[in-house]
Coordinates of C-alpha atoms and ligand atoms in Angstrom, one line a residue:
M1 CA -16.6 -29.9 -6.7
D2 CA -17.9 -28.3 -2.9
Y3 CA -17.6 -24.6 -3.4
N4 CA -18.2 -24.7 0.9
K5 CA -14.9 -27.2 1.0
L6 CA -13.4 -24.8 -1.2
A7 CA -13.3 -21.7 0.9
E8 CA -13.0 -23.3 3.7
L9 CA -9.8 -24.7 2.3
L10 CA -8.8 -20.7 1.1
F11 CA -9.9 -18.6 3.8
P12 CA -10.1 -21.0 6.7
E13 CA -9.4 -17.7 9.1
I14 CA -12.0 -16.2 7.7
D15 CA -15.0 -16.2 10.1
K16 CA -17.1 -13.5 9.0
T17 CA -19.8 -13.4 6.0
P18 CA -21.1 -10.2 4.0
A19 CA -23.7 -10.3 6.1
D20 CA -21.9 -10.2 9.1
Y21 CA -20.7 -6.9 6.9
E22 CA -23.9 -5.8 5.8
A23 CA -25.0 -5.3 9.6
L24 CA -21.9 -4.0 10.9
Y25 CA -22.7 -0.9 8.1
P26 CA -25.8 -0.3 7.4
A27 CA -27.5 2.2 5.2
R28 CA -26.3 5.8 5.9
D29 CA -29.4 7.0 8.1
K30 CA -29.9 10.2 5.0
A31 CA -32.2 11.4 3.2
D32 CA -33.0 9.4 0.2
D33 CA -31.3 12.7 -2.4
A34 CA -28.2 13.0 0.3
I35 CA -25.2 12.1 -2.0
I36 CA -22.3 10.9 -0.7
T37 CA -18.9 10.4 -2.1
R38 CA -15.8 10.1 -1.7
L39 CA -11.8 10.5 -2.6
G40 CA -9.7 7.8 -3.0
P41 CA -6.7 8.9 -3.6
S42 CA -2.9 6.7 -3.4
P43 CA -0.7 8.5 -1.6
T44 CA 1.8 8.8 -3.1
G45 CA 2.1 12.3 -1.9
F46 CA 2.0 14.2 -5.5
I47 CA -1.9 15.4 -5.6
H48 CA -2.2 17.3 -8.3
L49 CA -4.9 19.5 -9.8
G50 CA -7.0 16.4 -11.4
N51 CA -7.5 15.7 -7.6
L52 CA -8.8 18.8 -6.6
Y53 CA -10.6 18.8 -9.7
G54 CA -12.4 16.0 -8.7
A55 CA -12.5 16.7 -4.8
F56 CA -14.0 19.8 -6.1
V57 CA -16.9 17.8 -7.5
D58 CA -17.4 15.3 -4.9
E59 CA -17.4 18.3 -1.9
R60 CA -20.0 20.1 -4.2
L61 CA -22.0 17.0 -4.6
A62 CA -22.2 16.0 -1.3
H63 CA -22.1 19.2 0.9
Q64 CA -24.7 20.8 -2.0
S65 CA -26.9 17.9 -0.9
G66 CA -27.1 17.2 2.4
G67 CA -25.1 14.0 2.1
T68 CA -21.2 12.9 3.2
F69 CA -17.4 13.4 1.6
Y70 CA -15.2 10.6 3.1
L71 CA -11.9 10.4 2.1
R72 CA -10.4 6.7 2.2
I73 CA -6.6 6.0 1.4
E74 CA -6.1 3.9 -1.3
D75 CA -3.1 2.1 -0.4
T76 CA -3.0 -1.4 -1.2
D77 CA 0.1 -0.7 -3.4
D78 CA 2.5 -0.5 -0.8
K79 CA 5.6 0.3 -2.8
R80 CA 3.4 3.5 -3.8
Y81 CA 3.1 4.9 0.1
V82 CA 5.0 7.7 0.8
E83 CA 5.1 9.2 4.6
G84 CA 3.3 12.4 5.1
A85 CA 0.9 11.8 2.0
V86 CA -2.4 11.6 3.7
E87 CA -1.4 14.7 5.7
T88 CA -0.2 16.7 1.9
I89 CA -3.5 15.6 0.5
I90 CA -6.1 16.3 3.7
N91 CA -3.9 20.0 4.1
S92 CA -3.5 21.0 0.1
L93 CA -7.5 20.9 -0.2
K94 CA -8.3 22.7 2.8
F95 CA -6.4 25.5 1.2
F96 CA -8.7 25.1 -1.1
D97 CA -11.4 25.0 1.4
I98 CA -12.7 21.1 1.0
N99 CA -13.0 19.7 3.9
F100 CA -13.8 16.0 4.5
D101 CA -16.1 15.0 6.9
E102 CA -15.1 11.8 7.3
G103 CA -12.7 8.7 6.8
A104 CA -8.9 9.4 7.4
L105 CA -8.6 12.7 8.9
L106 CA -6.0 14.1 11.7
D107 CA -7.0 15.3 14.4
A108 CA -6.8 19.3 16.2
D109 CA -3.1 18.2 16.7
G110 CA -2.4 17.3 12.8
N111 CA -1.9 13.5 14.1
Q112 CA -3.5 10.7 12.0
T113 CA -6.7 9.7 13.1
E114 CA -10.8 7.5 11.5
V115 CA -13.7 9.6 12.3
G116 CA -17.0 8.2 10.7
S117 CA -19.0 4.1 11.2
Y118 CA -18.0 2.9 7.7
G119 CA -13.9 2.3 8.6
P120 CA -11.3 1.4 8.5
Y121 CA -10.8 4.2 5.9
F122 CA -7.5 3.2 4.4
Q123 CA -7.6 -0.3 2.3
S124 CA -4.3 -1.8 3.6
N125 CA -6.5 -2.9 7.0
R126 CA -9.2 -3.7 5.1
G127 CA -7.7 -7.5 4.4
P128 CA -10.7 -9.2 6.5
V129 CA -12.9 -7.1 4.7
Y130 CA -12.2 -7.9 1.1
Q131 CA -11.4 -12.0 1.8
A132 CA -15.2 -12.4 3.5
F133 CA -16.8 -11.4 0.4
V134 CA -13.8 -13.1 -1.8
K135 CA -14.6 -16.4 0.1
D136 CA -18.3 -16.3 -0.4
L137 CA -17.7 -16.0 -4.0
V138 CA -15.8 -19.0 -3.9
K139 CA -19.0 -20.5 -1.6
Q140 CA -20.9 -19.6 -4.8
G141 CA -18.7 -20.8 -7.3
K142 CA -18.0 -17.3 -8.5
A143 CA -14.6 -17.6 -8.4
Y144 CA -11.5 -19.7 -8.0
P145 CA -7.9 -19.9 -7.5
C146 CA -5.5 -19.7 -10.4
F147 CA -2.0 -21.1 -9.6
L148 CA -1.2 -20.4 -13.1
T149 CA 2.5 -19.2 -13.4
E150 CA 3.7 -15.9 -15.0
E151 CA 5.6 -18.0 -17.9
E152 CA 2.5 -20.2 -18.5
I153 CA 0.2 -16.2 -18.4
A154 CA 3.3 -15.0 -20.7
A155 CA 2.4 -18.2 -23.4
I156 CA -1.1 -17.8 -23.2
R157 CA -0.2 -14.8 -23.9
E158 CA 2.3 -15.1 -27.1
Q159 CA 0.0 -17.9 -28.5
Q160 CA -3.4 -15.2 -28.5
E161 CA -1.4 -12.9 -30.2
A162 CA -0.3 -15.5 -33.0
N163 CA -4.2 -15.9 -33.4
K164 CA -5.3 -11.9 -33.1
E165 CA -7.5 -12.9 -30.2
T166 CA -8.4 -10.7 -27.5
T167 CA -4.9 -12.0 -24.8
G168 CA -6.1 -12.8 -21.4
I169 CA -7.2 -15.7 -19.0
Y170 CA -11.3 -15.7 -20.5
G171 CA -12.9 -18.9 -21.9
K172 CA -11.0 -22.1 -23.1
Y173 CA -7.9 -19.8 -22.1
A174 CA -9.2 -19.8 -17.6
E175 CA -10.3 -23.5 -18.4
K176 CA -7.8 -25.7 -17.3
S177 CA -7.6 -23.4 -14.0
R178 CA -11.6 -22.9 -14.0
N179 CA -11.3 -27.2 -13.7
L180 CA -9.4 -28.0 -11.3
T181 CA -10.4 -30.8 -9.1
F182 CA -10.9 -30.1 -5.3
E183 CA -7.4 -32.7 -4.8
E184 CA -5.4 -30.6 -7.1
I185 CA -6.1 -27.3 -5.1
E186 CA -5.5 -28.9 -2.3
A187 CA -1.6 -30.0 -3.4
N188 CA -0.9 -27.4 -5.0
I189 CA -1.4 -25.3 -2.1
A190 CA 0.1 -28.1 0.2
A191 CA 3.2 -27.6 -2.2
G192 CA 3.5 -23.7 -1.4
K193 CA 2.0 -22.2 -5.0
P194 CA 1.3 -18.9 -4.9
Y195 CA -1.6 -18.3 -6.4
V196 CA -4.9 -15.7 -7.1
V197 CA -8.5 -15.8 -7.0
R198 CA -10.3 -14.2 -10.0
I199 CA -14.1 -14.3 -10.7
K200 CA -15.6 -16.7 -13.3
S201 CA -16.8 -13.9 -15.9
K202 CA -20.3 -14.9 -17.5
G203 CA -18.4 -13.6 -20.8
N204 CA -20.1 -11.6 -23.2
K205 CA -21.6 -14.4 -25.5
V206 CA -25.2 -14.9 -25.8
D207 CA -25.7 -18.1 -24.3
P208 CA -27.9 -19.9 -22.2
A209 CA -26.1 -19.6 -19.1
H210 CA -26.4 -15.4 -19.0
C211 CA -29.2 -13.7 -17.6
L212 CA -29.7 -13.1 -21.6
E213 CA -30.7 -16.9 -22.6
C214 CA -33.8 -14.9 -24.3
G215 CA -31.7 -13.1 -26.3
K216 CA -33.9 -9.8 -25.9
S217 CA -32.7 -6.9 -24.0
C218 CA -33.2 -6.8 -20.0
E219 CA -32.8 -4.2 -17.8
S220 CA -30.7 -5.9 -14.5
K221 CA -31.8 -5.1 -10.6
Y222 CA -28.8 -3.6 -10.1
G223 CA -28.8 -0.5 -11.9
Y224 CA -27.3 -1.5 -15.3
S225 CA -29.0 -3.1 -18.9
F226 CA -27.9 -5.8 -21.4
E227 CA -28.4 -5.7 -24.7
N228 CA -27.6 -8.2 -27.1
R229 CA -26.0 -6.8 -30.3
D230 CA -25.3 -9.6 -32.6
G231 CA -24.9 -11.6 -30.2
V232 CA -22.6 -10.0 -28.1
I233 CA -23.5 -8.5 -24.8
Y234 CA -23.1 -5.1 -23.8
I235 CA -23.9 -3.7 -20.7
K236 CA -25.8 0.0 -20.9
V237 CA -24.6 2.4 -17.7
N238 CA -25.8 5.6 -17.2
D239 CA -23.0 7.7 -16.5
A240 CA -24.1 11.3 -14.3
I241 CA -21.7 13.4 -16.7
R242 CA -21.6 11.2 -20.1
G243 CA -24.7 10.1 -20.4
E244 CA -25.6 6.2 -21.5
L245 CA -22.6 4.4 -22.1
A246 CA -23.2 1.3 -23.8
M247 CA -19.8 -1.6 -23.5
P248 CA -19.8 -5.2 -24.8
A249 CA -20.1 -6.9 -20.8
N250 CA -16.4 -7.9 -19.4
E251 CA -15.4 -11.5 -20.5
Q252 CA -11.7 -11.5 -18.6
D253 CA -11.7 -14.0 -15.2
V254 CA -10.3 -10.8 -13.4
I255 CA -7.9 -11.5 -11.1
I256 CA -9.8 -10.1 -7.8
L257 CA -7.3 -10.7 -5.0
K258 CA -3.8 -10.9 -5.2
A259 CA -1.1 -13.4 -4.7
N260 CA -0.8 -11.9 -1.1
G261 CA -4.0 -11.5 -0.2
I262 CA -4.5 -8.0 -1.1
P263 CA -7.4 -7.0 -3.4
T264 CA -7.1 -5.5 -7.3
Y265 CA -8.4 -2.0 -7.4
H266 CA -11.6 -3.2 -9.1
F267 CA -12.4 -5.9 -6.7
A268 CA -12.1 -3.0 -3.2
H269 CA -13.6 0.0 -5.3
A270 CA -17.2 -2.6 -5.6
V271 CA -16.7 -4.0 -1.9
D272 CA -15.5 -0.3 -0.1
D273 CA -17.7 1.6 -2.1
H274 CA -20.8 -0.7 -1.1
L275 CA -19.9 -1.0 2.6
M276 CA -19.1 2.5 2.7
R277 CA -22.0 3.4 0.7
T278 CA -21.3 5.7 -1.7
T279 CA -24.1 7.0 -3.8
H280 CA -21.7 8.7 -6.6
V281 CA -18.5 7.4 -7.5
V282 CA -16.2 10.6 -9.2
R283 CA -13.3 9.4 -10.6
G284 CA -11.4 9.6 -13.9
E285 CA -12.1 8.2 -17.3
E286 CA -9.2 6.3 -17.2
W287 CA -11.4 4.1 -15.3
L288 CA -14.5 3.9 -17.6
M289 CA -12.5 0.7 -20.1
S290 CA -12.5 -1.5 -16.6
L291 CA -16.3 -0.4 -16.3
P292 CA -17.4 -3.9 -17.5
I293 CA -15.3 -5.6 -15.4
H294 CA -17.1 -3.6 -12.0
V295 CA -20.6 -3.8 -13.7
E296 CA -20.0 -8.1 -13.5
L297 CA -18.4 -7.6 -9.2
F298 CA -21.3 -6.1 -8.8
S299 CA -23.5 -7.9 -9.8
F300 CA -22.0 -10.9 -8.7
L301 CA -21.7 -9.1 -5.6
G302 CA -25.4 -8.8 -5.6
F303 CA -24.6 -4.7 -5.4
D304 CA -26.2 -2.1 -6.8
L305 CA -24.0 -0.3 -9.2
P306 CA -23.2 3.8 -7.6
T307 CA -23.9 6.5 -9.8
Y308 CA -20.6 7.1 -12.0
C309 CA -19.4 10.0 -13.3
H310 CA -16.4 10.1 -15.4
T311 CA -14.2 13.4 -15.3
A312 CA -12.8 14.9 -18.1
V313 CA -9.6 14.6 -18.2
L314 CA -7.6 18.5 -17.7
M315 CA -5.9 19.5 -21.2
K316 CA -4.0 22.4 -21.9
V317 CA -2.8 24.6 -25.4
D318 CA 1.2 23.2 -25.8
D319 CA 3.0 27.1 -25.7
E320 CA 5.7 25.0 -28.4
T321 CA 3.4 23.1 -30.4
G322 CA -0.2 24.7 -30.2
N323 CA -1.7 21.6 -29.9
K324 CA -4.3 20.5 -27.1
R325 CA -2.6 18.0 -25.1
K326 CA -3.0 16.4 -21.1
L327 CA -1.5 18.1 -18.7
S328 CA 1.6 16.4 -17.8
K329 CA 3.3 16.2 -14.3
R330 CA 7.3 16.3 -15.9
K331 CA 6.3 19.4 -18.2
D332 CA 3.8 21.5 -16.5
P333 CA 4.1 22.5 -13.0
E334 CA 0.8 24.3 -12.8
L335 CA -0.4 20.8 -12.3
S336 CA 0.8 20.7 -8.8
L337 CA -1.2 21.8 -6.2
D338 CA 1.4 23.3 -4.7
Y339 CA 2.7 25.4 -7.5
Y340 CA -0.7 27.5 -6.4
R341 CA -0.1 27.4 -3.2
N342 CA 3.9 28.5 -3.7
E343 CA 2.7 31.6 -5.7
G344 CA 0.1 32.3 -3.3
Y345 CA -3.3 32.2 -5.8
H346 CA -5.8 32.3 -3.3
P347 CA -7.7 29.3 -2.7
Q348 CA -10.9 31.4 -3.8
A349 CA -9.6 32.3 -7.3
V350 CA -8.7 28.6 -8.7
K351 CA -12.0 27.7 -6.7
E352 CA -13.7 29.8 -9.0
Y353 CA -11.9 29.2 -12.4
L354 CA -12.2 25.4 -11.7
L355 CA -15.9 26.2 -11.4
T356 CA -15.7 28.1 -15.2
I357 CA -14.1 24.8 -16.2
L358 CA -16.5 22.0 -14.8
N359 CA -19.8 23.4 -15.0
S360 CA -20.5 25.5 -18.6
N361 CA -23.2 27.5 -17.2
F362 CA -21.0 28.8 -13.9
E363 CA -20.2 31.8 -16.0
E364 CA -23.3 33.2 -16.8
W365 CA -24.7 32.5 -12.8
R366 CA -21.7 34.3 -11.9
A367 CA -22.7 37.1 -14.8
E368 CA -25.8 37.1 -13.0
N369 CA -24.6 37.2 -9.5
P370 CA -21.2 38.9 -8.9
D371 CA -21.4 39.2 -5.8
A372 CA -22.9 36.0 -4.9
D373 CA -20.6 33.7 -2.4
I374 CA -19.3 30.7 -4.6
D375 CA -21.4 28.3 -2.8
E376 CA -24.6 29.9 -4.1
F377 CA -24.3 28.4 -7.0
K378 CA -25.9 25.2 -8.0
F379 CA -23.5 22.2 -9.5
T380 CA -24.2 19.5 -11.4
T381 CA -22.9 17.0 -13.2
D382 CA -24.9 17.3 -16.3
K383 CA -23.2 20.4 -17.5
M384 CA -19.8 18.8 -17.2
S385 CA -18.4 18.3 -20.3
S386 CA -17.6 15.1 -21.3
G387 CA -15.1 16.0 -23.7
G388 CA -11.6 16.9 -22.3
A389 CA -11.5 20.0 -19.9
L390 CA -9.1 22.7 -21.3
F391 CA -6.8 24.2 -18.2
D392 CA -5.1 27.7 -19.1
L393 CA -3.1 29.6 -16.8
N394 CA -4.0 33.3 -18.2
K395 CA -7.7 32.8 -18.1
L396 CA -6.7 31.6 -14.4
N397 CA -5.2 34.7 -13.6
D398 CA -7.8 36.3 -15.7
V399 CA -10.1 35.4 -12.8
S400 CA -7.6 36.2 -10.2
K401 CA -8.1 39.7 -10.6
D402 CA -11.5 39.9 -10.5
V403 CA -11.5 37.6 -7.7
L404 CA -9.0 39.7 -5.5
L405 CA -10.8 42.9 -6.4
K406 CA -13.8 42.0 -4.2
I407 CA -11.7 40.4 -1.5
P408 CA -11.1 43.5 1.3
A409 CA -7.6 44.8 1.2
N410 CA -7.0 44.2 4.9
E411 CA -8.2 41.0 4.4
L412 CA -6.1 40.8 1.6
A413 CA -3.0 41.7 3.3
D414 CA -4.0 38.7 5.7
F415 CA -4.0 36.4 3.0
M416 CA -0.4 37.8 1.6
I417 CA 1.5 37.6 5.5
G418 CA 0.1 34.2 5.7
W419 CA 1.9 33.6 1.9
A420 CA 5.4 35.0 2.9
R421 CA 4.8 33.2 6.3
E422 CA 5.1 29.7 4.6
F423 CA 6.6 30.7 1.0
K424 CA 8.9 34.1 1.7
P425 CA 9.8 34.4 4.7
E426 CA 12.2 36.7 4.2
V427 CA 9.7 39.7 3.2
L428 CA 7.6 38.7 6.2
S429 CA 8.7 41.2 9.0
L430 CA 8.0 43.7 6.1
L431 CA 5.1 42.7 5.3
E432 CA 3.7 42.0 8.9
D433 CA 3.6 46.0 8.6
K434 CA -0.4 45.2 8.3
E435 CA -1.9 49.1 7.9
Y436 CA 0.5 50.3 5.7
L437 CA 0.4 46.8 3.3
T438 CA -3.7 47.4 4.0
K439 CA -3.3 50.7 2.6
I440 CA -1.1 50.0 -0.4
L441 CA -2.9 47.1 -1.7
D442 CA -6.1 49.3 -1.3
L443 CA -4.3 51.6 -4.1
G444 CA -6.8 52.7 -6.7
R445 CA -9.5 49.9 -6.2
N446 CA -12.2 51.7 -5.1
D447 CA -12.7 54.3 -8.3
N448 CA -15.3 53.5 -11.1
K449 CA -13.1 51.8 -12.9
P450 CA -10.5 49.8 -10.7
R451 CA -7.2 48.9 -11.2
K452 CA -7.0 45.1 -12.0
D453 CA -3.6 44.4 -11.6
L454 CA -3.4 41.9 -8.2
I455 CA -3.4 38.6 -9.4
Y456 CA -1.6 36.0 -7.1
A457 CA 0.8 36.7 -3.9
K458 CA 4.5 35.9 -5.6
Q459 CA 2.9 38.8 -8.5
I460 CA 1.7 41.2 -5.7
F461 CA 4.8 41.1 -3.6
E462 CA 7.1 42.3 -7.2
F463 CA 4.1 44.3 -8.1
I464 CA 4.3 46.8 -4.6
K465 CA 7.6 45.9 -3.7
Y466 CA 9.1 49.8 -4.2
F467 CA 6.7 50.8 -1.4
Y468 CA 9.8 48.9 0.7
A469 CA 12.6 51.0 0.4
E470 CA 14.4 47.4 1.0
H471 CA 13.5 46.8 -2.6
F472 CA 13.6 49.3 -3.7
T473 CA 15.0 49.6 -7.3
I474 CA 14.6 52.1 -10.2
E475 CA 13.9 49.1 -12.6
E476 CA 13.9 51.9 -16.1
P477 CA 15.5 54.8 -17.8
Y478 CA 14.1 58.3 -18.2
P479 CA 11.5 58.9 -21.3
E480 CA 13.0 59.7 -24.4
Q481 CA 12.0 63.4 -24.3
V482 CA 13.8 63.9 -21.1
S483 CA 17.3 64.2 -21.1
E484 CA 19.2 63.3 -17.7
E485 CA 19.8 67.7 -17.6
D486 CA 16.0 68.4 -17.8
A487 CA 15.4 65.0 -14.9
N488 CA 18.1 66.8 -12.7
E489 CA 16.2 70.2 -13.1
I490 CA 12.4 68.4 -12.9
L491 CA 13.8 66.6 -9.5
K492 CA 15.0 69.5 -8.1
R493 CA 12.5 71.5 -8.6
Y494 CA 9.9 69.4 -7.8
L495 CA 11.8 69.0 -4.2
A496 CA 11.7 72.4 -4.0
T497 CA 8.1 72.6 -4.5
Y498 CA 6.9 70.0 -2.8
D499 CA 4.3 70.2 -0.2
H500 CA 3.2 66.9 1.6
S501 CA -0.1 68.0 2.5
D502 CA -0.7 69.2 -1.2
D503 CA -4.1 68.0 -2.3
Q504 CA -3.6 66.6 -5.6
S505 CA -5.0 69.5 -7.9
Q506 CA -2.5 71.4 -6.5
W507 CA 0.3 69.4 -6.0
F508 CA -0.5 68.4 -10.2
E509 CA -0.5 72.2 -10.6
K510 CA 3.2 72.6 -9.4
I511 CA 4.0 70.0 -11.9
R512 CA 2.3 72.3 -14.7
E513 CA 4.6 74.8 -13.8
I514 CA 7.5 73.1 -14.0
T515 CA 6.7 71.5 -17.3
A516 CA 6.4 74.9 -19.1
D517 CA 9.0 76.7 -17.5
L518 CA 11.5 73.6 -18.6
G519 CA 9.8 74.1 -22.7
Y520 CA 7.4 70.8 -22.5
A521 CA 4.2 71.2 -23.4
V522 CA 1.3 71.1 -20.7
K523 CA -1.3 69.8 -23.1
P524 CA 0.2 66.1 -24.2
K525 CA -2.0 67.1 -27.7
D526 CA -0.2 70.8 -28.5
Y527 CA 2.8 68.8 -27.9
K528 CA 1.0 66.3 -30.3
K529 CA 0.2 68.8 -33.2
H530 CA 3.8 70.4 -32.6
P531 CA 6.5 68.3 -31.6
E532 CA 8.8 70.6 -32.8
D533 CA 7.7 73.1 -30.6
Y534 CA 8.4 71.1 -27.8
K535 CA 11.3 68.8 -25.5
G536 CA 7.8 66.8 -25.0
S537 CA 4.8 66.6 -22.4
V538 CA 2.9 67.0 -19.2
A539 CA 3.5 63.1 -19.9
H540 CA 7.1 62.7 -20.2
V541 CA 7.6 65.4 -17.3
S542 CA 5.3 62.5 -14.9
T543 CA 6.9 60.4 -16.2
A544 CA 10.3 61.1 -14.9
I545 CA 8.9 61.9 -11.8
R546 CA 7.7 58.8 -11.2
I547 CA 10.7 57.0 -12.3
A548 CA 12.1 58.5 -9.2
I549 CA 9.5 58.0 -6.7
V550 CA 8.4 54.6 -8.3
G551 CA 11.2 52.9 -10.1
R552 CA 8.5 52.5 -13.1
S553 CA 7.2 54.1 -15.9
Q554 CA 3.9 52.7 -14.6
S555 CA 1.9 52.5 -11.6
P556 CA -0.9 53.3 -9.6
D557 CA -1.0 57.3 -9.3
V558 CA 2.2 59.0 -7.6
W559 CA 0.1 61.4 -5.3
E560 CA -1.6 58.5 -4.1
I561 CA 1.5 56.4 -3.7
Q562 CA 3.7 59.1 -2.5
Q563 CA 1.3 59.8 0.6
I564 CA 1.5 56.2 1.5
L565 CA 4.9 56.2 1.2
G566 CA 5.3 59.5 3.6
E567 CA 7.0 63.2 3.1
E568 CA 10.3 61.8 4.3
E569 CA 10.7 58.9 2.0
T570 CA 9.5 60.3 -0.8
K571 CA 12.0 63.5 -0.6
R572 CA 14.5 60.3 0.3
R573 CA 14.0 58.9 -3.2
I574 CA 13.7 62.2 -5.0
N575 CA 17.4 63.3 -3.4
A576 CA 18.7 60.9 -4.2
L577 CA 18.7 61.2 -7.8
I578 CA 19.4 64.6 -7.8
K579 CA 23.2 65.4 -9.4
Ligands
LIG1 N1 -6.6 4.9 -6.1 C1 -7.6 5.2 -7.8 C2 -6.7 5.9 -8.3 O1 -5.9 6.6 -7.8 C3 -9.0 5.6 -7.4 C4 -9.8 5.9 -8.4 C5 -11.3 5.8 -7.7 O2 -11.7 7.0 -7.6 O3 -12.0 5.1 -7.8 O4 -6.8 7.0 -9.3

């Protein structure tokens, strides 16, 4: 077979060669240890925690090393394209402070653009590039057109299943297609028969045609090695997260170009990551299985393997069964990144939490460096878990409490306002009184044992809403030790003696007086010892007052709350309950 002739028959319009593209996309002008990473999402419009998890690894590796992080849109499967998906990807990640240096990006006006000299960054615009590489493989006799119809493939599969053999097109099952003559191929094409292009896999049995003809293990020059295990060739690849991976070499004549001229993921991955000079491929463990295919493709194409980093699947403990399972789009709203924005999680809290599940030594580092900027932590792939990473919303909430405590109240106020503008516009005008909001958010945070009640914007608003007259309601009854009648009397006296300029001890002294006058114990321990002598204690009297001012039995210090509410509103609330 004249492979040159065959290549021209299949790709008459392709006049560029791999060498042309190598020249067009030269090695990046970066230090040797600079890491180049990419995110390659399909534009389906759904961006999830797994994407963020991977993007975070990409971003850290690139930016810690002075490298580049770029966005490539993997839109070869055009059925899945959703309008606006690229904007969603970029904006969702930007919210978490994950920014790309290069690729399919947005300009200052929010319009799509491409930045960088390794594009196009939409795979759908790279057709001629892929075809040039396929053409070259055909020329070298490493790839061939295959005209098998769906029915023929189904029949082969049936036979393989009956024989309990591996399914697919390989070995003797590939022979018919591999051995078509030039004339037969030409006639098929003239007849308009659709075809795909497959690689001519070397198979995984030790045989003289393979580089393992010596029958011993050896190093490939492309960044992996082979091993002969009882006549089966294994490939060995060092994964930056998982260490050495050994898997039987590929034996399938996998498709590299589909009948519509569009490459498969496998082929696009090899060509793009090579030409875009990606050094580290961070991707989900669902791709592990395909690694032998990628190894064979890279060696056929003469490319060095990138460093693979196969991340663990995100798991959670199922609320009902108590068992670990994968996060599911259907069952777990927290899988979607929108969830965190809607609920108003602070991006720093989510980042901080992600690092605790990403790197086993992060918590220790944080304990030693409580005030350090998160970006000072040296993230490494070898501290990543290769088993399922466990995601736990309660843990996120705990982390969030600590993170929010470190954010100054006025910045937190800006964050709350930004959140309300987008997700709770009906309260925006209230929160926009920033001075007032800042005082509220600062309440109880400056003590030795600061309060940790603030978790995420939606919860924070619920937590502080009693400060806003429109949202203030009495949510709990008076304590049972305080009768309606007594409550009325407590509030009457409280109002009568109320002086907004009292300091905290003067204020509390007045409560003590009311307590004693009405037959309650001034010292709670007296009431505990002799409950028969009192109606209750100062704690119950204070709670009755708290219910009137705050509407709840638990809250920060009432005196401080009153100082924020102001004299008028404080008196109005007490008055409103006096009968
Ligand atoms: N488009 C692939 C996906 O969405 C990308 C995988 C990779 O990063 O290589 O799963």
